[in-house]
GROMACS .gro file of C-alpha atoms in nm:
model
  335
    1MET     CA    1   0.624   3.944  -0.866
    2LYS     CA    2   0.902   3.906  -0.604
    3ILE     CA    3   0.883   3.650  -0.328
    4CYS     CA    4   1.110   3.690  -0.034
    5SER     CA    5   1.272   3.408   0.145
    6ASN     CA    6   1.124   3.294   0.477
    7GLY     CA    7   1.407   3.075   0.606
    8ALA     CA    8   1.439   2.674   0.616
    9LEU     CA    9   1.147   2.453   0.529
   10SER     CA   10   1.065   2.164   0.775
   11VAL     CA   11   0.948   1.841   0.595
   12VAL     CA   12   0.765   1.614   0.815
   13GLN     CA   13   0.709   1.265   0.734
   14GLN     CA   14   0.326   1.175   0.793
   15PHE     CA   15   0.245   0.869   0.582
   16LEU     CA   16  -0.095   0.810   0.528
   17THR     CA   17  -0.246   0.522   0.761
   18ARG     CA   18  -0.196   0.169   0.589
   19ASN     CA   19  -0.555   0.057   0.653
   20ASP     CA   20  -0.740  -0.152   0.411
   21TYR     CA   21  -0.908   0.131   0.240
   22ASN     CA   22  -0.600   0.351   0.198
   23LEU     CA   23  -0.417   0.066   0.079
   24LYS     CA   24  -0.661   0.008  -0.209
   25TRP     CA   25  -0.760   0.364  -0.285
   26LYS     CA   26  -0.452   0.569  -0.211
   27TYR     CA   27  -0.148   0.359  -0.217
   28GLY     CA   28  -0.015   0.275  -0.556
   29THR     CA   29   0.260   0.021  -0.660
   30PRO     CA   30   0.628   0.078  -0.690
   31GLN     CA   31   0.733   0.345  -0.931
   32SER     CA   32   1.069   0.480  -1.078
   33VAL     CA   33   1.053   0.849  -1.042
   34LYS     CA   34   1.096   1.046  -1.372
   35TRP     CA   35   0.908   1.375  -1.296
   36ILE     CA   36   0.796   1.617  -1.017
   37THR     CA   37   0.458   1.728  -1.069
   38ILE     CA   38   0.325   2.057  -0.919
   39HIS     CA   39  -0.030   2.118  -0.818
   40ASN     CA   40  -0.240   2.370  -0.641
   41THR     CA   41  -0.518   2.271  -0.354
   42ALA     CA   42  -0.748   2.509  -0.484
   43ASN     CA   43  -0.885   2.572  -0.141
   44LYS     CA   44  -0.807   2.790   0.178
   45ALA     CA   45  -0.689   2.482   0.395
   46SER     CA   46  -0.339   2.428   0.561
   47ALA     CA   47  -0.121   2.161   0.483
   48GLN     CA   48  -0.208   1.977   0.796
   49ASN     CA   49  -0.576   2.003   0.715
   50GLU     CA   50  -0.525   1.867   0.362
   51ALA     CA   51  -0.299   1.577   0.508
   52THR     CA   52  -0.583   1.490   0.742
   53TYR     CA   53  -0.879   1.518   0.492
   54LEU     CA   54  -0.680   1.296   0.250
   55ASN     CA   55  -0.611   1.020   0.525
   56ASN     CA   56  -0.969   1.014   0.638
   57ARG     CA   57  -1.134   1.036   0.301
   58GLN     CA   58  -1.347   0.725   0.201
   59ASP     CA   59  -1.543   0.794  -0.118
   60ASN     CA   60  -1.413   0.502  -0.320
   61THR     CA   61  -1.200   0.744  -0.536
   62TYR     CA   62  -0.843   0.692  -0.652
   63ILE     CA   63  -0.672   1.001  -0.499
   64SER     CA   64  -0.342   1.059  -0.319
   65PHE     CA   65  -0.035   1.265  -0.351
   66HIS     CA   66   0.319   1.271  -0.204
   67TYR     CA   67   0.377   1.604  -0.049
   68VAL     CA   68   0.151   1.889   0.077
   69VAL     CA   69   0.320   2.229   0.144
   70ASP     CA   70   0.204   2.554   0.307
   71ASP     CA   71   0.369   2.857   0.458
   72ILE     CA   72   0.521   2.662   0.760
   73GLN     CA   73   0.589   2.303   0.671
   74ALA     CA   74   0.579   2.033   0.405
   75LEU     CA   75   0.405   1.690   0.489
   76HIS     CA   76   0.534   1.380   0.339
   77LEU     CA   77   0.217   1.153   0.288
   78LEU     CA   78   0.346   0.881   0.049
   79PRO     CA   79   0.685   0.724  -0.015
   80ASP     CA   80   0.829   0.871  -0.336
   81ASN     CA   81   0.877   0.535  -0.487
   82THR     CA   82   0.527   0.457  -0.447
   83ASN     CA   83   0.291   0.577  -0.708
   84GLY     CA   84   0.005   0.823  -0.617
   85TRP     CA   85  -0.331   0.920  -0.791
   86HIS     CA   86  -0.316   1.285  -0.874
   87ALA     CA   87  -0.243   1.364  -1.237
   88GLY     CA   88  -0.570   1.244  -1.409
   89ASP     CA   89  -0.389   1.045  -1.675
   90GLY     CA   90  -0.482   0.693  -1.566
   91GLN     CA   91  -0.183   0.460  -1.606
   92GLY     CA   92   0.028   0.727  -1.760
   93GLU     CA   93   0.370   0.877  -1.641
   94GLY     CA   94   0.186   1.151  -1.432
   95ASN     CA   95   0.033   0.890  -1.211
   96ARG     CA   96   0.293   0.612  -1.262
   97ALA     CA   97   0.618   0.787  -1.274
   98SER     CA   98   0.613   1.146  -1.096
   99VAL     CA   99   0.618   1.274  -0.721
  100ALA     CA  100   0.324   1.499  -0.655
  101ILE     CA  101   0.359   1.828  -0.469
  102GLU     CA  102   0.045   1.987  -0.364
  103ILE     CA  103   0.076   2.375  -0.275
  104ALA     CA  104  -0.156   2.482  -0.007
  105TYR     CA  105  -0.357   2.825   0.036
  106SER     CA  106  -0.403   2.880  -0.314
  107THR     CA  107  -0.723   3.060  -0.286
  108ALA     CA  108  -0.643   3.237   0.048
  109ASP     CA  109  -0.757   3.600   0.075
  110ASP     CA  110  -0.382   3.665   0.215
  111ILE     CA  111  -0.181   3.699  -0.073
  112GLY     CA  112   0.130   3.707   0.140
  113LEU     CA  113   0.020   3.358   0.273
  114ARG     CA  114  -0.031   3.232  -0.086
  115ASN     CA  115   0.332   3.367  -0.166
  116ARG     CA  116   0.505   3.188   0.127
  117ALA     CA  117   0.335   2.868   0.044
  118LEU     CA  118   0.431   2.905  -0.306
  119GLU     CA  119   0.797   2.969  -0.238
  120ASN     CA  120   0.813   2.687   0.001
  121GLY     CA  121   0.679   2.467  -0.279
  122ALA     CA  122   0.978   2.586  -0.498
  123ARG     CA  123   1.206   2.496  -0.220
  124LEU     CA  124   1.064   2.144  -0.179
  125ALA     CA  125   1.071   2.105  -0.565
  126ALA     CA  126   1.426   2.218  -0.563
  127ARG     CA  127   1.520   1.955  -0.290
  128LEU     CA  128   1.341   1.665  -0.488
  129LEU     CA  129   1.523   1.766  -0.815
  130ARG     CA  130   1.859   1.767  -0.656
  131ASN     CA  131   1.794   1.423  -0.474
  132TYR     CA  132   1.719   1.286  -0.797
  133ASN     CA  133   1.997   1.465  -1.001
  134PHE     CA  134   1.741   1.612  -1.218
  135GLY     CA  135   1.717   1.961  -1.379
  136THR     CA  136   1.407   2.188  -1.393
  137ASP     CA  137   1.333   2.036  -1.742
  138ARG     CA  138   1.176   1.739  -1.514
  139LEU     CA  139   0.923   1.973  -1.358
  140ARG     CA  140   0.549   1.920  -1.502
  141LYS     CA  141   0.224   2.098  -1.414
  142HIS     CA  142  -0.071   1.904  -1.340
  143GLN     CA  143  -0.209   2.054  -1.675
  144ASP     CA  144   0.062   1.861  -1.861
  145TRP     CA  145  -0.097   1.536  -1.766
  146SER     CA  146  -0.457   1.587  -1.804
  147GLY     CA  147  -0.533   1.935  -1.939
  148LYS     CA  148  -0.667   2.058  -1.600
  149ARG     CA  149  -0.586   2.389  -1.517
  150CYS     CA  150  -0.352   2.347  -1.222
  151PRO     CA  151  -0.167   2.460  -1.050
  152HIS     CA  152  -0.428   2.725  -1.114
  153ASP     CA  153  -0.249   3.018  -0.885
  154ILE     CA  154   0.072   2.950  -1.025
  155LEU     CA  155  -0.091   2.990  -1.384
  156ASP     CA  156  -0.310   3.277  -1.338
  157ARG     CA  157  -0.127   3.480  -1.086
  158TYR     CA  158   0.255   3.420  -1.078
  159GLY     CA  159   0.322   3.232  -1.422
  160TRP     CA  160   0.465   2.886  -1.483
  161GLN     CA  161   0.818   2.988  -1.609
  162ASN     CA  162   0.839   3.235  -1.322
  163PHE     CA  163   0.787   2.944  -1.082
  164VAL     CA  164   1.027   2.712  -1.266
  165ASN     CA  165   1.299   3.016  -1.250
  166LEU     CA  166   1.227   3.044  -0.879
  167VAL     CA  167   1.294   2.678  -0.848
  168GLN     CA  168   1.620   2.713  -1.025
  169GLN     CA  169   1.722   2.992  -0.821
  170LYS     CA  170   1.661   2.760  -0.498
  171LEU     CA  171   1.881   2.503  -0.686
  172ASN     CA  172   2.159   2.751  -0.748
  173SER     CA  173   2.160   2.926  -0.403
  174GLY     CA  174   2.134   2.591  -0.210
  175ASP     CA  175   1.834   2.755  -0.017
  176MET     CA  176   1.662   2.425   0.015
  177ASP     CA  177   1.996   2.296   0.199
  178GLU     CA  178   1.854   2.383   0.540
  179LEU     CA  179   1.559   2.166   0.493
  180GLU     CA  180   1.488   1.950   0.795
  181GLU     CA  181   1.328   1.609   0.766
  182ASN     CA  182   1.125   1.513   1.087
  183MET     CA  183   0.867   1.237   1.165
  184SER     CA  184   0.507   1.273   1.279
  185SER     CA  185   0.201   1.048   1.282
  186PHE     CA  186  -0.163   1.002   1.237
  187THR     CA  187  -0.367   0.877   1.531
  188GLN     CA  188  -0.641   0.632   1.522
  189PRO     CA  189  -0.890   0.528   1.805
  190ASP     CA  190  -0.767   0.252   2.041
  191GLU     CA  191  -1.104   0.051   2.103
  192GLN     CA  192  -0.965  -0.126   2.386
  193GLN     CA  193  -0.805   0.157   2.580
  194GLY     CA  194  -1.080   0.421   2.479
  195ARG     CA  195  -0.787   0.683   2.400
  196GLN     CA  196  -0.594   0.785   2.097
  197GLN     CA  197  -0.344   0.528   1.990
  198THR     CA  198  -0.029   0.694   1.797
  199ILE     CA  199   0.075   0.492   1.500
  200PRO     CA  200   0.440   0.545   1.440
  201SER     CA  201   0.533   0.671   1.081
  202PHE     CA  202   0.849   0.475   1.085
  203SER     CA  203   0.780   0.116   1.227
  204GLN     CA  204   0.786  -0.261   1.128
  205PHE     CA  205   0.590  -0.543   1.234
  206ASP     CA  206   0.693  -0.865   1.423
  207ARG     CA  207   0.560  -1.203   1.342
  208HIS     CA  208   0.257  -1.145   1.538
  209GLN     CA  209   0.189  -0.817   1.375
  210GLN     CA  210   0.263  -0.611   1.664
  211ILE     CA  211   0.427  -0.264   1.586
  212ILE     CA  212   0.795  -0.240   1.674
  213VAL     CA  213   0.896   0.143   1.671
  214ARG     CA  214   1.256   0.195   1.524
  215GLU     CA  215   1.404   0.489   1.725
  216ASN     CA  216   1.720   0.697   1.692
  217VAL     CA  217   1.709   0.649   1.309
  218SER     CA  218   1.869   0.926   1.118
  219PRO     CA  219   1.657   1.098   0.853
  220ALA     CA  220   1.882   0.972   0.567
  221VAL     CA  221   1.872   0.625   0.654
  222GLU     CA  222   1.487   0.660   0.740
  223HIS     CA  223   1.450   0.814   0.382
  224VAL     CA  224   1.595   0.503   0.227
  225LEU     CA  225   1.444   0.238   0.432
  226THR     CA  226   1.095   0.360   0.470
  227PRO     CA  227   0.981   0.280   0.120
  228TYR     CA  228   1.118  -0.079   0.142
  229ILE     CA  229   0.949  -0.136   0.486
  230ALA     CA  230   0.615  -0.032   0.317
  231VAL     CA  231   0.656  -0.265   0.044
  232LEU     CA  232   0.732  -0.531   0.309
  233GLN     CA  233   0.408  -0.461   0.501
  234GLU     CA  234   0.186  -0.463   0.182
  235SER     CA  235   0.354  -0.786   0.087
  236ASN     CA  236   0.270  -0.909   0.431
  237SER     CA  237  -0.099  -0.828   0.386
  238LEU     CA  238  -0.108  -1.018   0.068
  239MET     CA  239   0.055  -1.312   0.214
  240LYS     CA  240  -0.208  -1.315   0.479
  241LEU     CA  241  -0.493  -1.311   0.199
  242GLN     CA  242  -0.305  -1.595   0.025
  243MET     CA  243  -0.289  -1.831   0.319
  244ALA     CA  244  -0.659  -1.745   0.399
  245LYS     CA  245  -0.731  -1.887   0.053
  246ILE     CA  246  -0.498  -2.188   0.112
  247ASP     CA  247  -0.684  -2.281   0.413
  248GLU     CA  248  -1.014  -2.259   0.246
  249LEU     CA  249  -0.872  -2.506  -0.037
  250ILE     CA  250  -0.762  -2.743   0.246
  251ASN     CA  251  -1.096  -2.756   0.384
  252MET     CA  252  -1.236  -2.833   0.038
  253THR     CA  253  -0.989  -3.104  -0.026
  254LYS     CA  254  -1.078  -3.276   0.310
  255THR     CA  255  -1.445  -3.263   0.207
  256LEU     CA  256  -1.376  -3.436  -0.118
  257ILE     CA  257  -1.155  -3.682   0.033
  258HIS     CA  258  -1.445  -3.823   0.271
  259LEU     CA  259  -1.703  -3.784  -0.022
  260PRO     CA  260  -1.596  -4.131  -0.182
  261LYS     CA  261  -1.651  -4.297   0.138
  262GLN     CA  262  -1.989  -4.153   0.182
  263LEU     CA  263  -2.084  -4.243  -0.168
  264GLU     CA  264  -1.974  -4.609  -0.120
  265LYS     CA  265  -2.176  -4.652   0.189
  266SER     CA  266  -2.485  -4.512   0.016
  267ALA     CA  267  -2.410  -4.745  -0.303
  268ALA     CA  268  -2.388  -5.046  -0.073
  269LYS     CA  269  -2.717  -4.980   0.101
  270ALA     CA  270  -2.889  -4.915  -0.229
  271ASP     CA  271  -2.732  -5.236  -0.367
  272ASN     CA  272  -2.853  -5.421  -0.057
  273VAL     CA  273  -3.214  -5.287  -0.110
  274LEU     CA  274  -3.196  -5.415  -0.478
  275LYS     CA  275  -3.091  -5.741  -0.372
  276ILE     CA  276  -3.369  -5.781  -0.119
  277SER     CA  277  -3.634  -5.658  -0.391
  278THR     CA  278  -3.504  -5.930  -0.609
  279LYS     CA  279  -3.565  -6.166  -0.374
  280LEU     CA  280  -3.878  -6.074  -0.258
  281HIS     CA  281  -4.008  -6.046  -0.628
  282ALA     CA  282  -3.891  -6.401  -0.683
  283SER     CA  283  -4.068  -6.537  -0.384
  284THR     CA  284  -4.405  -6.357  -0.475
  285VAL     CA  285  -4.386  -6.490  -0.825
  286ARG     CA  286  -4.305  -6.852  -0.661
  287SER     CA  287  -4.612  -6.821  -0.424
  288LYS     CA  288  -4.849  -6.715  -0.696
  289VAL     CA  289  -4.740  -7.003  -0.896
  290GLU     CA  290  -4.760  -7.245  -0.606
  291ASP     CA  291  -5.086  -7.065  -0.461
  292GLU     CA  292  -4.944  -7.105  -0.096
  293LYS     CA  293  -4.808  -6.881   0.166
  294CYS     CA  294  -4.425  -6.809   0.120
  295GLU     CA  295  -4.243  -6.685   0.422
  296MET     CA  296  -3.896  -6.525   0.394
  297ILE     CA  297  -3.690  -6.429   0.698
  298ILE     CA  298  -3.433  -6.138   0.608
  299ASN     CA  299  -3.224  -5.974   0.880
  300GLY     CA  300  -3.443  -6.133   1.142
  301ARG     CA  301  -3.776  -6.006   1.005
  302ASP     CA  302  -4.056  -6.204   0.844
  303MET     CA  303  -4.132  -6.042   0.526
  304GLN     CA  304  -4.462  -6.204   0.467
  305ILE     CA  305  -4.493  -6.053   0.125
  306ALA     CA  306  -4.670  -6.344  -0.041
  307LYS     CA  307  -5.003  -6.240   0.106
  308PRO     CA  308  -5.216  -6.091  -0.170
  309GLU     CA  309  -5.371  -5.839   0.045
  310ASN     CA  310  -5.014  -5.679   0.126
  311SER     CA  311  -4.994  -5.320   0.020
  312TYR     CA  312  -4.730  -5.168  -0.187
  313THR     CA  313  -4.634  -4.941   0.100
  314GLY     CA  314  -4.626  -5.230   0.348
  315THR     CA  315  -4.391  -5.415   0.127
  316ALA     CA  316  -4.169  -5.128   0.070
  317ARG     CA  317  -4.140  -5.067   0.435
  318ASN     CA  318  -4.043  -5.430   0.480
  319ILE     CA  319  -3.787  -5.389   0.221
  320VAL     CA  320  -3.619  -5.093   0.385
  321ARG     CA  321  -3.627  -5.208   0.723
  322ALA     CA  322  -3.479  -5.549   0.590
  323ALA     CA  323  -3.200  -5.353   0.414
  324TYR     CA  324  -3.130  -5.113   0.713
  325GLY     CA  325  -3.177  -5.330   1.003
  326PRO     CA  326  -3.449  -5.472   1.226
  327ASP     CA  327  -3.537  -5.120   1.355
  328GLY     CA  328  -3.555  -4.949   1.009
  329THR     CA  329  -3.429  -4.625   1.176
  330GLY     CA  330  -3.509  -4.311   0.999
  331PHE     CA  331  -3.794  -4.415   0.795
  332HIS     CA  332  -4.180  -4.367   0.875
  333LEU     CA  333  -4.370  -4.501   0.609
  334LYS     CA  334  -4.750  -4.515   0.613
  335ASP     CA  335  -4.960  -4.784   0.477
   0.00000   0.00000   0.00000
């Protein structure tokens, strides 16, 4: 089967939105690239539709890829040096050391459309191989990592070796040299303005977490700097979490600092009650022995505990009021 060239391929940088969900389920950790892994999307969607679906998908599944390409363009969704979740091999080198290319339109009824997407996939693969100084021996199928029959259209209709040969042809002819890398962006709602706010794909944050757009940056410089900025932004998020935990520990420490003082006050009051109880007991015993009324004034209060008719509750009330002051604030005892 012969696939004819259709000119230069435009690569558009359109990194997935760095919200909390995508950072957890789609953005991986830094990786050293060893392989280029080829996939088919197994549907009729365009590259842009695939990218939008991936960006918005929230089903608590680890899934992401670096590029998606169709007959018109390639979209760059993850930095090459950040691992994606596409190979189905867990912590293996498919996920942890390879750049993923998804070739779109692989079930389209229009065979010409599928062929053009496939050729652009070969162009993109050739460019990446050249950038990393790799040969076609670094190409891998999704199937190589997990056994899944993917890229199905290449395997069933075109042939894997034919695709590898096409990539080599692009390398030899320099067909991919005309590739142009542009910048695009996803958008998210701006709740305050009630409109769509564009989130630049190449940006940094100031100390107040406000976006600063870097303009007039050449694609070559952007390609080098973007992964580092992405790592810095992720580090900034982790630092904010750490600061929140530090604040929590500080508040706990303050509570512990005041706790001994509170315990000391409670112990002093308990000790005062014990001393008064001891004095009252001694007075009661003495009154029984002498068979006469014994008066005791404590904190300005006549305890009158020597009377035989005094109830235990009345005695307790007098003890508490004597220990905590004339008013006995906060205590309501009944006879």
